[in-house]
Amino acid sequence: MDFLDQLNSTQREAVTHTEGPSLIVAGAGSGKTRVLTYRIAYLLQQGVPAGSILALTFTNKAAREMKERITKLVQAKDARYLWMGTFHSVCAKLLRSHADLLGFTSDFSIYDTTDMKSLLKSICKERGLDEKIYKPAAVLGRISMAKNNHISPAQYVKNTELLRQDREARMYELPTIYEQYQARLLAANAMDFDDLLLNMLQLLDAFPEVREQLQQRFRYVLVDEYQDTNYVQYLLVSKLAEPQNNICVVGDDAQSIYSFRGADIRNILNFRQRYANAVIFKLERNYRSTQNIVNAANSLIHKNLNQIEKNVYSENAQGQLLTLQSYMDDRAEANGVAESIKRLRGVNYDNIAVLYRTNAQSRAFEGELRKRNIPYRIYGGTSFYQRKEIKDALGYFRLAVNPRDNEALLRIVAFPGRGIGETTMKKVTTNAVEHHRCYLDVMRTPEDSQLDVNAATQKKIRAFAQQIDELGMLSDQMDAFTFAEHVLRVTGVQTALAMDRTQEGIDRAQNVQELLSAIHEFVLQRESEGIDYTPITDFLSEVSLQTDQDENLQDTTERVTLMTVHAAKGLEFPIVYIVGMEENLFPSQFCVKPSEIEEERRLLYVAITRAMEQCHLSLARQRFRNGSVTFASPSRFLNDIDRRYMEIVRETQSSYQSAPSFQRSLSSLMNNRVPAFQDISSVAKTSISRVPTNTTTPVSGSSAPIDATTWKTGDRVSHRVFGCGVVQRVYHDSVTENDKIEISFDVVGTKTLLLSHAKLEPIT
């Protein structure tokens, strides 16, 4: 059967229009991956050599699945020659062929986040900088941001805006740190993630012959998730596609949610400006979700101003309305969601996801699910390749093939113990920096650099260096599995792990055996693809460029999924719970600019469109955050969802009773009245902290009624938490009936409270 028959008319047009620039705007659930896959299969069917096609994705998993589907579609044995993978993996592969032009060797290391932070921490420590100000994560974030915007150390020191931001953060030394960081990476024959892209761009700019060679090789360039590309990725794609500009980008501006990683939504919004003759295809039929879910998501995202107009629709069943339920606090919310999951009958746990805005929200849900023996998995936990024993083993492999890899050396020199202590290594690192040598070079010939250690220590460090050098000579004589097994045996790693008979030690030893199994499977997979020899460097590249989804989806046990909305992108579940729908949480309290609010709205759009059959939203009226309880108000985004597609679920008698004004504010959402976030946003910022109360005795009896006419300016009142104070102002809101009162308290200062919550008593 012709595979084109499996496409709708718009999909078919997008697949068969292969010449010139094209933008495929793919709405949620519209078959984006199928179109991209079929387009490549169509090119192969038309006689285009596989090696002339470059397809860039954002996960290795997506690349693997697409390649497998393409092979089945066209029975093309040469599909393995497709240049298909993530930006970082493709750039790493190309750079290894031209590394010498940039001052690296083909065996350069790729530093992960741990390595990067460790190196930055060392630089800051050497410069005597305050570690509370120059936190490795913060410094790394600033440097990464500069790299994503194609700003070199030399350009950084001339950028007044960046320097101003550094002054505000009291990081005056950041330009120098950036410069030293890059110098140390080069000296270590290493690149970080951002360098893979930046150095590739430098290669294209500085060496026209390489650029022309690659442009002639890649006659067709395709990019998945184009809305997630940053400025450097945009430049890379543009240069590689020249001069024929047979470039096809696929994406959805409504799902652009990674600006914190450098993604620039303007890349997709302005595609027609970059390519005036571009053809636009809009995939608007959603095959994933029910009509109610699609319509609700549309009503939300249409509130954004900056977007490509499209009308996503579904021909699936009408389906259930979205539900919205409020709870007394975050514990009650977790309890309610867990109970709801427990009541589901005949539903596979794999079909259920709980999505939240921040990782910190997962704790309460974990506890409630455990109470009910409901199995779950959390995305974003410690990955297999980030475990200490695994990083130790990989460190040996890295140092053997790249003896200039200082971070790998520091990681493994003390395991197993060989009598080389921290004091000795401090002397080695200081000496190496002073003499502009790598650490292993100093350890090879400590006498040449006059290293201040005794004869016994010199013998130990020379023996270590000799062992690493001997392993390095074997690295290109054995395949990855044979070499890895040899290294772990001769270095004593396996013996040291085997000697620890505690449960933790046994687990570590089993993890290292699992690593060997992974390497063995990697070698066998390459053999099945016709690759006779797989060096350890190929496996190291594969591991260093793993993404979160590549890791997390390996677990096949039936479990409820807990994850942030960011992590959920690209996934789908029949039943989705979106929790914490409160102002200052979703949207985040850190988002204030219109562009930031629009991205938060896109984030909720992504969350809703993960659902196939049911979508349940919830919020808490108060939440424990940052050490105290805070009042919460409904998210402004709830008011953006058309009331025809969402219903409020009333709390049962067994639940915490809802305050009347809070329920009225929710009801106002459904009646398209003034957004609730405008009415009680000030309360959302009010923290409840236990403070001493004034000794003045309040009038006995019940709390005063919650009516704005009860109180007037100047009244002396008592609050059970904040103590005594004087009424400054009373607000009566006839629209939402959220009456408020402003009180100057004797101890904690001025607070604005909801009268429905305040429970004030008059003082006479």
mmCIF file of N, CA, C and O in Angstrom, residues 556-588:
data_model
loop_
_atom_site.group_PDB
_atom_site.id
_atom_site.type_symbol
_atom_site.label_atom_id
_atom_site.label_comp_id
_atom_site.label_asym_id
_atom_site.label_seq_id
_atom_site.Cartn_x
_atom_site.Cartn_y
_atom_site.Cartn_z
ATOM 1 N N THR A 556 9.252 0.263 32.063
ATOM 2 C CA THR A 556 8.042 -0.283 31.444
ATOM 3 C C THR A 556 7.025 -0.761 32.470
ATOM 4 O O THR A 556 5.977 -1.283 32.100
ATOM 5 N N THR A 557 7.307 -0.584 33.768
ATOM 6 C CA THR A 557 6.368 -1.005 34.806
ATOM 7 C C THR A 557 5.135 -0.106 34.789
ATOM 8 O O THR A 557 5.232 1.091 34.570
ATOM 9 N N GLU A 558 3.969 -0.701 35.016
ATOM 10 C CA GLU A 558 2.719 0.063 35.023
ATOM 11 C C GLU A 558 2.687 0.987 36.234
ATOM 12 O O GLU A 558 2.652 0.528 37.383
ATOM 13 N N ARG A 559 2.694 2.287 35.994
ATOM 14 C CA ARG A 559 2.720 3.260 37.083
ATOM 15 C C ARG A 559 2.013 4.552 36.673
ATOM 16 O O ARG A 559 1.988 4.910 35.499
ATOM 17 N N VAL A 560 1.489 5.265 37.677
ATOM 18 C CA VAL A 560 1.012 6.632 37.464
ATOM 19 C C VAL A 560 2.241 7.519 37.251
ATOM 20 O O VAL A 560 3.259 7.352 37.920
ATOM 21 N N THR A 561 2.152 8.432 36.321
ATOM 22 C CA THR A 561 3.283 9.300 36.015
ATOM 23 C C THR A 561 3.126 10.641 36.721
ATOM 24 O O THR A 561 2.077 11.282 36.624
ATOM 25 N N LEU A 562 4.172 11.053 37.445
ATOM 26 C CA LEU A 562 4.227 12.378 38.064
ATOM 27 C C LEU A 562 5.324 13.160 37.354
ATOM 28 O O LEU A 562 6.465 12.697 37.278
ATOM 29 N N MET A 563 5.008 14.342 36.865
ATOM 30 C CA MET A 563 6.021 15.093 36.132
ATOM 31 C C MET A 563 5.624 16.564 36.000
ATOM 32 O O MET A 563 4.458 16.918 36.131
ATOM 33 N N THR A 564 6.635 17.403 35.749
ATOM 34 C CA THR A 564 6.347 18.803 35.458
ATOM 35 C C THR A 564 5.748 18.884 34.058
ATOM 36 O O THR A 564 5.927 18.002 33.227
ATOM 37 N N VAL A 565 5.062 19.986 33.800
ATOM 38 C CA VAL A 565 4.472 20.175 32.473
ATOM 39 C C VAL A 565 5.575 20.252 31.421
ATOM 40 O O VAL A 565 5.434 19.734 30.317
ATOM 41 N N HIS A 566 6.688 20.887 31.764
ATOM 42 C CA HIS A 566 7.794 20.977 30.810
ATOM 43 C C HIS A 566 8.258 19.590 30.370
ATOM 44 O O HIS A 566 8.548 19.355 29.195
ATOM 45 N N ALA A 567 8.332 18.675 31.316
ATOM 46 C CA ALA A 567 8.801 17.322 31.002
ATOM 47 C C ALA A 567 7.773 16.534 30.203
ATOM 48 O O ALA A 567 8.117 15.559 29.536
ATOM 49 N N ALA A 568 6.493 16.955 30.253
ATOM 50 C CA ALA A 568 5.417 16.201 29.613
ATOM 51 C C ALA A 568 5.305 16.479 28.122
ATOM 52 O O ALA A 568 4.604 15.759 27.404
ATOM 53 N N LYS A 569 5.985 17.503 27.651
ATOM 54 C CA LYS A 569 5.848 17.877 26.241
ATOM 55 C C LYS A 569 6.239 16.705 25.341
ATOM 56 O O LYS A 569 7.235 16.039 25.563
ATOM 57 N N GLY A 570 5.394 16.450 24.342
ATOM 58 C CA GLY A 570 5.644 15.344 23.428
ATOM 59 C C GLY A 570 4.993 14.045 23.850
ATOM 60 O O GLY A 570 5.004 13.077 23.098
ATOM 61 N N LEU A 571 4.406 14.012 25.057
ATOM 62 C CA LEU A 571 3.768 12.801 25.561
ATOM 63 C C LEU A 571 2.252 12.949 25.525
ATOM 64 O O LEU A 571 1.716 14.040 25.320
ATOM 65 N N GLU A 572 1.563 11.849 25.746
ATOM 66 C CA GLU A 572 0.106 11.890 25.802
ATOM 67 C C GLU A 572 -0.391 10.819 26.760
ATOM 68 O O GLU A 572 0.234 9.777 26.931
ATOM 69 N N PHE A 573 -1.523 11.106 27.421
ATOM 70 C CA PHE A 573 -2.109 10.195 28.396
ATOM 71 C C PHE A 573 -3.634 10.282 28.293
ATOM 72 O O PHE A 573 -4.179 11.389 28.154
ATOM 73 N N PRO A 574 -4.343 9.171 28.390
ATOM 74 C CA PRO A 574 -5.810 9.236 28.379
ATOM 75 C C PRO A 574 -6.378 10.111 29.491
ATOM 76 O O PRO A 574 -7.355 10.834 29.284
ATOM 77 N N ILE A 575 -5.760 10.069 30.685
ATOM 78 C CA ILE A 575 -6.292 10.831 31.822
ATOM 79 C C ILE A 575 -5.183 11.698 32.395
ATOM 80 O O ILE A 575 -4.116 11.207 32.752
ATOM 81 N N VAL A 576 -5.444 13.005 32.496
ATOM 82 C CA VAL A 576 -4.442 13.949 32.986
ATOM 83 C C VAL A 576 -5.032 14.792 34.118
ATOM 84 O O VAL A 576 -6.143 15.315 33.999
ATOM 85 N N TYR A 577 -4.271 14.905 35.198
ATOM 86 C CA TYR A 577 -4.597 15.811 36.294
ATOM 87 C C TYR A 577 -3.588 16.965 36.257
ATOM 88 O O TYR A 577 -2.376 16.733 36.297
ATOM 89 N N ILE A 578 -4.087 18.186 36.166
ATOM 90 C CA ILE A 578 -3.220 19.367 36.195
ATOM 91 C C ILE A 578 -3.476 20.064 37.525
ATOM 92 O O ILE A 578 -4.573 20.575 37.766
ATOM 93 N N VAL A 579 -2.489 20.056 38.396
ATOM 94 C CA VAL A 579 -2.698 20.505 39.767
ATOM 95 C C VAL A 579 -2.025 21.862 40.001
ATOM 96 O O VAL A 579 -1.191 22.304 39.217
ATOM 97 N N GLY A 580 -2.430 22.502 41.110
ATOM 98 C CA GLY A 580 -1.803 23.769 41.479
ATOM 99 C C GLY A 580 -2.173 24.917 40.562
ATOM 100 O O GLY A 580 -1.338 25.784 40.271
ATOM 101 N N MET A 581 -3.430 24.979 40.142
ATOM 102 C CA MET A 581 -3.859 26.039 39.231
ATOM 103 C C MET A 581 -4.147 27.330 40.016
ATOM 104 O O MET A 581 -5.285 27.769 40.136
ATOM 105 N N GLU A 582 -3.060 27.902 40.533
ATOM 106 C CA GLU A 582 -3.185 29.098 41.371
ATOM 107 C C GLU A 582 -2.301 30.227 40.865
ATOM 108 O O GLU A 582 -1.261 29.987 40.257
ATOM 109 N N GLU A 583 -2.731 31.422 41.125
ATOM 110 C CA GLU A 583 -1.923 32.592 40.793
ATOM 111 C C GLU A 583 -0.620 32.541 41.588
ATOM 112 O O GLU A 583 -0.597 32.109 42.740
ATOM 113 N N ASN A 584 0.466 32.960 40.964
ATOM 114 C CA ASN A 584 1.819 32.945 41.534
ATOM 115 C C ASN A 584 2.420 31.544 41.600
ATOM 116 O O ASN A 584 3.519 31.368 42.101
ATOM 117 N N LEU A 585 1.686 30.572 41.102
ATOM 118 C CA LEU A 585 2.228 29.228 40.937
ATOM 119 C C LEU A 585 2.117 28.826 39.469
ATOM 120 O O LEU A 585 3.074 28.374 38.865
ATOM 121 N N PHE A 586 0.939 29.029 38.908
ATOM 122 C CA PHE A 586 0.710 28.781 37.487
ATOM 123 C C PHE A 586 -0.274 29.821 36.993
ATOM 124 O O PHE A 586 -1.467 29.621 37.092
ATOM 125 N N PRO A 587 0.180 31.007 36.540
ATOM 126 C CA PRO A 587 1.552 31.333 36.152
ATOM 127 C C PRO A 587 2.476 31.523 37.355
ATOM 128 O O PRO A 587 2.037 31.876 38.442
ATOM 129 N N SER A 588 3.755 31.323 37.097
ATOM 130 C CA SER A 588 4.770 31.476 38.126
ATOM 131 C C SER A 588 4.821 32.908 38.633
ATOM 132 O O SER A 588 4.575 33.858 37.883
#
